[in-house]
mmCIF file of C-alpha atoms in Angstrom:
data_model
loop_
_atom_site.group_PDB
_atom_site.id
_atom_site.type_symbol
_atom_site.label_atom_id
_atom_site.label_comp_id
_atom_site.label_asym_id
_atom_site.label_seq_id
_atom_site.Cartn_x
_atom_site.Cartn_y
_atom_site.Cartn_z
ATOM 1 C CA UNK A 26 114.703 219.191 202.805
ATOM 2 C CA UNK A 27 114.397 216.149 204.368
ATOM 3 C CA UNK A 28 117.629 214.722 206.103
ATOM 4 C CA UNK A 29 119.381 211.643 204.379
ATOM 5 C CA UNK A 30 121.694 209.325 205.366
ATOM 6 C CA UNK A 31 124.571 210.605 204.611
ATOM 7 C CA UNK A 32 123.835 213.740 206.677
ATOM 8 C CA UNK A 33 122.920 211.525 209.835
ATOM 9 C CA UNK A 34 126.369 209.625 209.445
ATOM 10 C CA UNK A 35 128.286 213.724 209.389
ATOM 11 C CA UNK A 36 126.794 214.456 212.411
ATOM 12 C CA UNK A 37 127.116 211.213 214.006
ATOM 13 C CA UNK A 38 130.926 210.979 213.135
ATOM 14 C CA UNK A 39 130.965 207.708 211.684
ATOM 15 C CA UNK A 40 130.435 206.008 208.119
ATOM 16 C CA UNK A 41 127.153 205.869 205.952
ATOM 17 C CA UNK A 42 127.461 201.908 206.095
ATOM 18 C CA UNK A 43 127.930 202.268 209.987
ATOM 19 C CA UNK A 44 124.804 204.423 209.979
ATOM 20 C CA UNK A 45 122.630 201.637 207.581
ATOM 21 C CA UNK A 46 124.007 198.454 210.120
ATOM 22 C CA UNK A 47 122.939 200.518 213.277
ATOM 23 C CA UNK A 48 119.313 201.402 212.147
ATOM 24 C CA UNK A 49 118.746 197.791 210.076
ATOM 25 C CA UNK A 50 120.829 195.650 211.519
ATOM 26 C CA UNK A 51 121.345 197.579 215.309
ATOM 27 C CA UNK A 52 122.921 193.841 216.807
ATOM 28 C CA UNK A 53 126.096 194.078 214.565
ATOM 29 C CA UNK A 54 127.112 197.563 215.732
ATOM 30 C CA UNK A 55 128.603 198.831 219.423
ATOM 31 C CA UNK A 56 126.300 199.743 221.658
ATOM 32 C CA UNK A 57 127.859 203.175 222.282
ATOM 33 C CA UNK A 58 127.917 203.855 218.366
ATOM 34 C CA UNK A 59 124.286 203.042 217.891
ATOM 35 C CA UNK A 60 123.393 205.162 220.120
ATOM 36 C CA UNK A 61 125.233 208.282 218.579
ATOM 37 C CA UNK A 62 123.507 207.407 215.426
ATOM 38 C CA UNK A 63 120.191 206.900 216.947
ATOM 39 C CA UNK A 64 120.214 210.595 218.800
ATOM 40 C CA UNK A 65 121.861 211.984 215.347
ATOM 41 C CA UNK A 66 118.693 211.015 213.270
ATOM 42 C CA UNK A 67 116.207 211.737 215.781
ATOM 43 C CA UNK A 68 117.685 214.912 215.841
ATOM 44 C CA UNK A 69 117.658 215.501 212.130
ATOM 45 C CA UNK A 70 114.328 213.883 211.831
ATOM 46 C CA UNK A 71 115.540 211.569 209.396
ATOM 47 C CA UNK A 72 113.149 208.659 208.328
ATOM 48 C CA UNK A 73 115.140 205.212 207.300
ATOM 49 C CA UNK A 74 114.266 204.297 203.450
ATOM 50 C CA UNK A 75 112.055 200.911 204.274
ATOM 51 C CA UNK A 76 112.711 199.914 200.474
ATOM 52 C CA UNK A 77 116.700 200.082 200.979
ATOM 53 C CA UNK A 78 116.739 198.698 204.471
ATOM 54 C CA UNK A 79 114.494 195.877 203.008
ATOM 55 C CA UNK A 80 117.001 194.828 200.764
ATOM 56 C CA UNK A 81 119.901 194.580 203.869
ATOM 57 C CA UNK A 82 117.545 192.400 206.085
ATOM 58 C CA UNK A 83 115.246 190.883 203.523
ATOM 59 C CA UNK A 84 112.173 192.252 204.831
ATOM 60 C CA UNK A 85 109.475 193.729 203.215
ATOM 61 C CA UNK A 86 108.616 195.737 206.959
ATOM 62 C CA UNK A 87 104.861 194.769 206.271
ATOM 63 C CA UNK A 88 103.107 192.229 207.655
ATOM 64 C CA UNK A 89 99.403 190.756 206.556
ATOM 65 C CA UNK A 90 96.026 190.590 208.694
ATOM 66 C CA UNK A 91 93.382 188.234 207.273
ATOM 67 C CA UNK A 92 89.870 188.240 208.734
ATOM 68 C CA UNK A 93 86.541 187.014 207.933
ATOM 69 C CA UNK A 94 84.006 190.120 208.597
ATOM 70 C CA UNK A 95 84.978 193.846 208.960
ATOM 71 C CA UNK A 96 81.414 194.782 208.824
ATOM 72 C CA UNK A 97 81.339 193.028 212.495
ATOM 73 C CA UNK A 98 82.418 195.427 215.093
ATOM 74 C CA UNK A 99 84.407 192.607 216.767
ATOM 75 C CA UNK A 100 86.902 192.767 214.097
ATOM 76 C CA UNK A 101 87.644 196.729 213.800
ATOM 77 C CA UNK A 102 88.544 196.256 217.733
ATOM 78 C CA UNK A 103 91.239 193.442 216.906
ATOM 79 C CA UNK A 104 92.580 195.701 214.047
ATOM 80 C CA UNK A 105 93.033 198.566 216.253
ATOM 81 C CA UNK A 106 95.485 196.178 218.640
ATOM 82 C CA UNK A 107 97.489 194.667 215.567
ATOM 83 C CA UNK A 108 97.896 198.422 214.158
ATOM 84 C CA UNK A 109 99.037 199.998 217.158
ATOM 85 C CA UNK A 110 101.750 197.334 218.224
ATOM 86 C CA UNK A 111 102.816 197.052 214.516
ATOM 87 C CA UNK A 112 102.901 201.177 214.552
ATOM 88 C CA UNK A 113 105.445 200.837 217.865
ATOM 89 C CA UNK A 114 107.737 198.442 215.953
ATOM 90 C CA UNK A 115 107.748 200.268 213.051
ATOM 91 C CA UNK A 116 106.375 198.113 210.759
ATOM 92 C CA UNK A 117 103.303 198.530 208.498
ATOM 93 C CA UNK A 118 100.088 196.251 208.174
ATOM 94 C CA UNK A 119 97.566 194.820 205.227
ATOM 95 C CA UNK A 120 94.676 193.800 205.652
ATOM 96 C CA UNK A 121 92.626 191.905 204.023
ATOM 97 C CA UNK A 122 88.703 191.048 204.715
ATOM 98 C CA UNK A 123 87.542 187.352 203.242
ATOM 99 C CA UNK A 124 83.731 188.490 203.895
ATOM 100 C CA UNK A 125 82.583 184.807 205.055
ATOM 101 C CA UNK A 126 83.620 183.137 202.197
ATOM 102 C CA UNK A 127 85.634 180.333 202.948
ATOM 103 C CA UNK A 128 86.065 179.328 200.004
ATOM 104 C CA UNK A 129 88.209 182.485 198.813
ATOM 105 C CA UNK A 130 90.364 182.718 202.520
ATOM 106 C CA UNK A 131 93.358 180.170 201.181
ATOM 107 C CA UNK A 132 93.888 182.243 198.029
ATOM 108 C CA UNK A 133 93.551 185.522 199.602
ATOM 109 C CA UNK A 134 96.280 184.242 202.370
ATOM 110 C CA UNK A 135 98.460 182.879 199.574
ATOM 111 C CA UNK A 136 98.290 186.088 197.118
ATOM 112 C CA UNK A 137 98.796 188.825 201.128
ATOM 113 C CA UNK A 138 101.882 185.862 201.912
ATOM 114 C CA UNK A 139 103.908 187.019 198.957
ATOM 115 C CA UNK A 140 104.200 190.706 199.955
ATOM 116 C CA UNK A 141 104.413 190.488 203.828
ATOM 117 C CA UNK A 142 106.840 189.342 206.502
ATOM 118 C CA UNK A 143 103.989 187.416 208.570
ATOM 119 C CA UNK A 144 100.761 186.616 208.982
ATOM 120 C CA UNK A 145 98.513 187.155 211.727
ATOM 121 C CA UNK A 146 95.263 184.893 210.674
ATOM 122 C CA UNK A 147 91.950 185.980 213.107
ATOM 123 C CA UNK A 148 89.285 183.504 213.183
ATOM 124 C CA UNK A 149 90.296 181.316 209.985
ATOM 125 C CA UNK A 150 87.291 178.913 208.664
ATOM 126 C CA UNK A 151 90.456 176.977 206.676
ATOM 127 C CA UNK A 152 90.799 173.835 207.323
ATOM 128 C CA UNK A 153 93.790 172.881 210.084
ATOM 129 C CA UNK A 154 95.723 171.061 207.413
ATOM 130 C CA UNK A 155 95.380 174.162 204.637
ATOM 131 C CA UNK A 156 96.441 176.552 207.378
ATOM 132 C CA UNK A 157 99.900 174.267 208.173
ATOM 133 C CA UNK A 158 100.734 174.236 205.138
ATOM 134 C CA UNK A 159 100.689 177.750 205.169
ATOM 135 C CA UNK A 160 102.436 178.004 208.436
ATOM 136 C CA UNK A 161 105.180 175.933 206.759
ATOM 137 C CA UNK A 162 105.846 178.523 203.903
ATOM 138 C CA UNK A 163 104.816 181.872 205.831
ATOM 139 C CA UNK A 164 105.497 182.689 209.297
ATOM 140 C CA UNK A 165 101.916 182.261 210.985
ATOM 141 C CA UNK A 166 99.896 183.188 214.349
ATOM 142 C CA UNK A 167 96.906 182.737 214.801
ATOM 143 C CA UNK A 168 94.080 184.282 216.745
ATOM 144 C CA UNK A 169 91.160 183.206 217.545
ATOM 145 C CA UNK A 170 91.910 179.285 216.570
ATOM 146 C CA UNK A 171 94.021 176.679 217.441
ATOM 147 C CA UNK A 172 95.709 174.415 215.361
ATOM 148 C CA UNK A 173 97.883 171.982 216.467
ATOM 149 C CA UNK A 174 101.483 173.619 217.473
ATOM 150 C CA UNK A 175 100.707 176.799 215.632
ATOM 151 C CA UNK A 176 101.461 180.092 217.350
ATOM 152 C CA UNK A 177 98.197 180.859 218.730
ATOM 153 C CA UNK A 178 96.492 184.044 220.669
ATOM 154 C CA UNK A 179 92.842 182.260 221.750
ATOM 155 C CA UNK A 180 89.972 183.362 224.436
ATOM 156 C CA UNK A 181 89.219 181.043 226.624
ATOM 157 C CA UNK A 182 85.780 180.562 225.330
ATOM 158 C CA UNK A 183 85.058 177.622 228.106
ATOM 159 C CA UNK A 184 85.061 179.803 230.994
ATOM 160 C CA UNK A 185 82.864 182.679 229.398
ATOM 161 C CA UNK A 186 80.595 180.284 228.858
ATOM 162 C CA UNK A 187 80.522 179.191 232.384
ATOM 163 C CA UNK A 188 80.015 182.386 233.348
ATOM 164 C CA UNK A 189 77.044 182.857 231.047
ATOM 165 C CA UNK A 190 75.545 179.932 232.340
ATOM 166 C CA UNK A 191 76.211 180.493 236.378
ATOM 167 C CA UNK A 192 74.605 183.538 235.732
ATOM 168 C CA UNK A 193 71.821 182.300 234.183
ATOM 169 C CA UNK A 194 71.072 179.517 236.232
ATOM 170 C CA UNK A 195 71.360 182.001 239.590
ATOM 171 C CA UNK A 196 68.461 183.445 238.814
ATOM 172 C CA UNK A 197 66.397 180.822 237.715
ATOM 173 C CA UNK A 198 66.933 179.587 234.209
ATOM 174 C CA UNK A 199 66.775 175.848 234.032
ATOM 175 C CA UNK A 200 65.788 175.801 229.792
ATOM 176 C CA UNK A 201 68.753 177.823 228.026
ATOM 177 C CA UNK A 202 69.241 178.195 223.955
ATOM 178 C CA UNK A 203 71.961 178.283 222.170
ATOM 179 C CA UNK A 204 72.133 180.045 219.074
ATOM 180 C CA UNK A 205 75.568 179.363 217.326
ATOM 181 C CA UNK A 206 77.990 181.041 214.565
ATOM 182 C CA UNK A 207 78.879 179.553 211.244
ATOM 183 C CA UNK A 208 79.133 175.728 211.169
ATOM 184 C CA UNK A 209 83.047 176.076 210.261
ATOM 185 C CA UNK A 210 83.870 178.355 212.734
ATOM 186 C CA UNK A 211 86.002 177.026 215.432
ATOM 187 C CA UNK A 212 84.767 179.519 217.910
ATOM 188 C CA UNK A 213 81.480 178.791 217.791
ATOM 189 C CA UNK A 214 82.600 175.117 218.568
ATOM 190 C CA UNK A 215 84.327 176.159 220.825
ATOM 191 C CA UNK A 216 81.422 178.096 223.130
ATOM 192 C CA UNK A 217 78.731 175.421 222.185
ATOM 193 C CA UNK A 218 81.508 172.427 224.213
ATOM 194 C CA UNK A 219 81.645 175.562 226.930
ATOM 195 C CA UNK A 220 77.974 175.604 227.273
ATOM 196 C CA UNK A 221 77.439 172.072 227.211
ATOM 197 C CA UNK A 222 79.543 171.281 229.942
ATOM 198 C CA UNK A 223 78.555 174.433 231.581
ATOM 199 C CA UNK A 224 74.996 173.283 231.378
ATOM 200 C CA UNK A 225 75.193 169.906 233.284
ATOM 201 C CA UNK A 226 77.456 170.819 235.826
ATOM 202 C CA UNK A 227 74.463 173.380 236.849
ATOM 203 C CA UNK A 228 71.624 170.971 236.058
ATOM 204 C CA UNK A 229 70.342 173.280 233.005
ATOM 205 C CA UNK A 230 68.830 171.848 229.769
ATOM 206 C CA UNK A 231 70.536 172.933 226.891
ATOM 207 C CA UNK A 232 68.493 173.218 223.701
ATOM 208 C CA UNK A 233 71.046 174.056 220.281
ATOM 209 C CA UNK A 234 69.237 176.007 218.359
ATOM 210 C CA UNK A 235 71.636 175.567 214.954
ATOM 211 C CA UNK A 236 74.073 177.737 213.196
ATOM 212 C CA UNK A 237 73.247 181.120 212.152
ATOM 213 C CA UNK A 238 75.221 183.952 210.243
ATOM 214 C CA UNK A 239 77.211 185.946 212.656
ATOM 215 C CA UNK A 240 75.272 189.009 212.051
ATOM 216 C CA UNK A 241 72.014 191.085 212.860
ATOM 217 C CA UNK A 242 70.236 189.160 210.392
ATOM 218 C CA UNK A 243 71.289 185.784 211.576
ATOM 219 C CA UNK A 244 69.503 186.347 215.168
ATOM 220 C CA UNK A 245 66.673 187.622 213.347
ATOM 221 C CA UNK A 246 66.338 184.417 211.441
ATOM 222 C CA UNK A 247 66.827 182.288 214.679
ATOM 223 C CA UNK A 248 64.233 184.236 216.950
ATOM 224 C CA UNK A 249 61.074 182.723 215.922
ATOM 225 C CA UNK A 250 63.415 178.943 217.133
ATOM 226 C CA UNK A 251 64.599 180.009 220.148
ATOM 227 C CA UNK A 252 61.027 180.981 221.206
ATOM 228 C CA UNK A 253 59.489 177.532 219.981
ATOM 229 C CA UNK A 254 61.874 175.685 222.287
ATOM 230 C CA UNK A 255 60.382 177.095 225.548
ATOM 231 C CA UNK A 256 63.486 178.379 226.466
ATOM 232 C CA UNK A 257 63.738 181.184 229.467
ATOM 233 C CA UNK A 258 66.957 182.192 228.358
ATOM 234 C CA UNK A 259 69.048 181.938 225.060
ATOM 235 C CA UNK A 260 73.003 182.915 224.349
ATOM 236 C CA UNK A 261 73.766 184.010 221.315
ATOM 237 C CA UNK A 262 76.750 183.417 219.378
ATOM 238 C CA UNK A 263 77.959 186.672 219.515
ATOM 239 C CA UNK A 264 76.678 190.447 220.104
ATOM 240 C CA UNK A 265 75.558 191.455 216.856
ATOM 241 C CA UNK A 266 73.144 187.720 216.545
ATOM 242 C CA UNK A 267 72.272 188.728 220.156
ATOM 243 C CA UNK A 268 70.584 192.069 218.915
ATOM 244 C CA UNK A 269 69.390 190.738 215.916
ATOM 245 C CA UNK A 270 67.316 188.379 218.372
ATOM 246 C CA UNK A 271 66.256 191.253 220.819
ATOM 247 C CA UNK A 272 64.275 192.917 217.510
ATOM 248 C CA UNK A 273 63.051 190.290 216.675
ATOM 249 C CA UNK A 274 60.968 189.653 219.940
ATOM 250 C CA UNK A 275 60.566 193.131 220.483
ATOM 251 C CA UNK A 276 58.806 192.737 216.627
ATOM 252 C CA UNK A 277 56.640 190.053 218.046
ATOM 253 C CA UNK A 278 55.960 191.956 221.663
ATOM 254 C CA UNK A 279 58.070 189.187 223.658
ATOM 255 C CA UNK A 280 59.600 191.294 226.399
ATOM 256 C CA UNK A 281 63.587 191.155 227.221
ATOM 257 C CA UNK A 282 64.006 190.033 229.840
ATOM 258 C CA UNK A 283 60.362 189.673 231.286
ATOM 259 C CA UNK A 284 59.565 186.776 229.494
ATOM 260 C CA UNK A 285 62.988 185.745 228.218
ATOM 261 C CA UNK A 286 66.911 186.810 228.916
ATOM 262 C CA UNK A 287 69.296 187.440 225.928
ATOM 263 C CA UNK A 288 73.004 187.111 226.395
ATOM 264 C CA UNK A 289 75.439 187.869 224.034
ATOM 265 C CA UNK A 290 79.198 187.700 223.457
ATOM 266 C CA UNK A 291 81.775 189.732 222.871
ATOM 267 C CA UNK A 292 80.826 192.667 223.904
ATOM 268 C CA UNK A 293 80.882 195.263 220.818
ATOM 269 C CA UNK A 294 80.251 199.125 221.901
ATOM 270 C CA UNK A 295 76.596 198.482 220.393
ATOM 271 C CA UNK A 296 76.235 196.153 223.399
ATOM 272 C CA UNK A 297 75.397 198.279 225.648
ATOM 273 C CA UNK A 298 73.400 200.868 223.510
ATOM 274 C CA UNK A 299 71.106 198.322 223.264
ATOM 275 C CA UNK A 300 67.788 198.299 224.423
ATOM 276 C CA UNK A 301 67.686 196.766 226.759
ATOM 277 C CA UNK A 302 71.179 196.359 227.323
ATOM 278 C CA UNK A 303 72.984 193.824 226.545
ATOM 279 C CA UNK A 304 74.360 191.465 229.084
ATOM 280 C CA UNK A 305 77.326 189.900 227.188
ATOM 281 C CA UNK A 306 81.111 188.218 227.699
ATOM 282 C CA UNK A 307 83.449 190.720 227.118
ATOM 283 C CA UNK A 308 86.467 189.790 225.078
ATOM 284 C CA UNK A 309 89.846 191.750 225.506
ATOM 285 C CA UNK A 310 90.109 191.801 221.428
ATOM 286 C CA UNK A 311 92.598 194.975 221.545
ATOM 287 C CA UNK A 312 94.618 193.078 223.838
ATOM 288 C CA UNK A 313 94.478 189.943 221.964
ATOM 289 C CA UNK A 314 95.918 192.189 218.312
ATOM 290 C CA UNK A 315 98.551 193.420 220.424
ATOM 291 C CA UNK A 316 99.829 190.101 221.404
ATOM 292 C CA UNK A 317 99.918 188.686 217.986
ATOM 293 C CA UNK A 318 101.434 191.010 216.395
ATOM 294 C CA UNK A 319 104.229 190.430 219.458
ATOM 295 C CA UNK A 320 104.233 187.083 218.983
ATOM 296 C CA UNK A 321 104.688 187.342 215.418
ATOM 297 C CA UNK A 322 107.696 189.697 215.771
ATOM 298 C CA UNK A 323 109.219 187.590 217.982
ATOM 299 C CA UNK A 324 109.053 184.441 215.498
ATOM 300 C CA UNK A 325 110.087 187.241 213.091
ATOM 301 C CA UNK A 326 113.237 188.378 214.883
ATOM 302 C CA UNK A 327 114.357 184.474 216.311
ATOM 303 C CA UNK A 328 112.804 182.198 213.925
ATOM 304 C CA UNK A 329 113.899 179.544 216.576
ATOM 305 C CA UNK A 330 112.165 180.281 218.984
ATOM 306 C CA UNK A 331 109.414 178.014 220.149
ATOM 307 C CA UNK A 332 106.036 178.418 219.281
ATOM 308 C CA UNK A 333 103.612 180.625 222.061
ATOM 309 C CA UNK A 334 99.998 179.942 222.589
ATOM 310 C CA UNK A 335 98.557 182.835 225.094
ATOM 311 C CA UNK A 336 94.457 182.575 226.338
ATOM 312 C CA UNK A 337 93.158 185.539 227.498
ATOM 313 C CA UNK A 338 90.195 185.377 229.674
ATOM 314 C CA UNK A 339 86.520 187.064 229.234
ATOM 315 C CA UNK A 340 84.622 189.066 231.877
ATOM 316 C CA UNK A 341 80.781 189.200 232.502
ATOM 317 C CA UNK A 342 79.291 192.377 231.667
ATOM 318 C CA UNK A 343 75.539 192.490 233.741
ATOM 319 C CA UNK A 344 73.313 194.797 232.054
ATOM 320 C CA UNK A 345 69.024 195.053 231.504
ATOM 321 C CA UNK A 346 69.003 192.299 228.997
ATOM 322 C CA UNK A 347 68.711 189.280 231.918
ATOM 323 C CA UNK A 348 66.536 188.436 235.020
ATOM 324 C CA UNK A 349 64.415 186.266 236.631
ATOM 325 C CA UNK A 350 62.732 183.325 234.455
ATOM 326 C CA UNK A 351 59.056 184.446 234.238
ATOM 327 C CA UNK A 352 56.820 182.582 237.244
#
């Protein structure tokens, strides 16, 4: 049978109520005692009631993930970090998918608000006012976007793109296209103020293609664009547009990268499967889960405390998919 509290408190030598305020509240009990109760349940394998302990701290012990796209391998990457740090703290996660449509986002954050602790938001189209007034009900991080103050976990989308274009430009390229995400995505924003700044300080022409879907079909649709512009090179808005693009010309016998390079971001495990392979920006998007959830316990545990904003940086990844401009 499965040990209870009262049989961790026997062998632990102290009182049931001792034994709730050392595994819910562990900050109101001696240090010595909390550890005797700690060693007595992991001994007896006991598992703490969530339910019960919710009703001593007023937690539910669950805490919400809202993203736009679990069909793009980006996101299954960032859920793997959030689960995993959640897992270590003991706490459970929800997550909910918004599948592009921004429209439906604010209710779907609302309706996950009312049954979690927190929210970590990845890559919210919302509006920065909508989302404030959600980090003024709900405690909030966000990844992937900045808002104002908000707690924030953010790439630092500027310097991937300077490393797209350095790369570019050192082996030629002086006509680059830029194929971006969805028009309210802040990322996408984000790279296409990277590139253009990237661009001049090299003395590159950048030609913006428009705003695609962030999918296989969305480079598909902007191939036949990119190869109007002249272009010797084009950067797609992220991995899965990237290879959407690369069947495209192979469709229409335009060799990668003999007659034009294709660089993607991201960096998705279908990157480099690819053919050719992909050379891409590779995003730490475990990493970046893992540090919202911790910044979201932190908020959690001292609501006081004042609001984090952590950029991780990108990395290059060189593969077949880039070379010399043709001659």
């Amino acid at each position: 049978m499965a040990a209870t509290l009262r049989d961790v408190a026997r062998l632990a030598g102290v009182s049931t109520s001792t034994v709730s305020r050392a595994l819910s509240l562990p900050d109101l009990v001696n240090p010595a005692t909390r550890a005797r109760v700690r060693s007595a349940a992991d001994s007896l394998g006991y598992e703490p009631n969530k339910a019960a302990r919710g009703l001593i701290t007023g937690r539910t012990g669950n805490l919400g993930l809202v993203l736009p796209d679990l069909g793009n391998p980006f996101f299954p990457s960032v859920v793997k970090g959030v689960q995993a740090r959640a897992r270590a703290a003991d706490v459970a996660v929800f997550v909910a998918d918004t599948d592009e449509d921004v429209a439906a986002e604010m209710g779907l954050i609302r309706a996950l608000a009312q049954q979690v602790d927190g929210l970590v938001l990845c890559s919210p189209r919302a509006e920065g006012d909508d989302l404030k007034a959600i980090a003024a009900d709900t405690t909030v991080v966000l990844l992937n976007r900045l808002v104002d103050d908000l707690p924030a976990v953010v790439f630092d989308h500027e310097d991937g793109m300077r490393q797209a274009v350095a790369h570019l430009a050192a082996l030629g390229h002086r006509r680059i296209a830029w194929v971006g995400g969805p028009a309210a995505s802040w990322s996408s924003d984000q790279r296409g103020q990277g590139l253009s700044q990237a661009s001049a300080d090299h003395g590159v022409e950048l030609i913006e293609v428009g705003h695609f879907p962030p999918h296989y079909d969305g480079g598909m649709a902007a191939a036949d664009q990119v190869v109007a512009t002249g272009a010797t090179a084009v950067i797609a808005y992220n991995d899965l547009v990237a290879i959407g693009l690369l069947a495209r010309l192979h469709a229409r016998g335009i060799a990668v990268p003999e007659r034009i390079s294709v660089v993607g971001i991201d960096d998705i495990a279908m990157a480099a499967m690819a053919r050719p392979a992909l050379t891409t920006i590779r995003l730490p998007k475990e990493q970046a889960g893992r540090l919202a959830v911790e910044l979201l316990l932190t908020l959690l545990d001292s609501p006081a405390t004042t609001p984090e904003r952590r950029t991780l940086q990108g990395d290059l990844m060189v593969r077949a998919s880039t070379a010399e401009p043709p001659r």
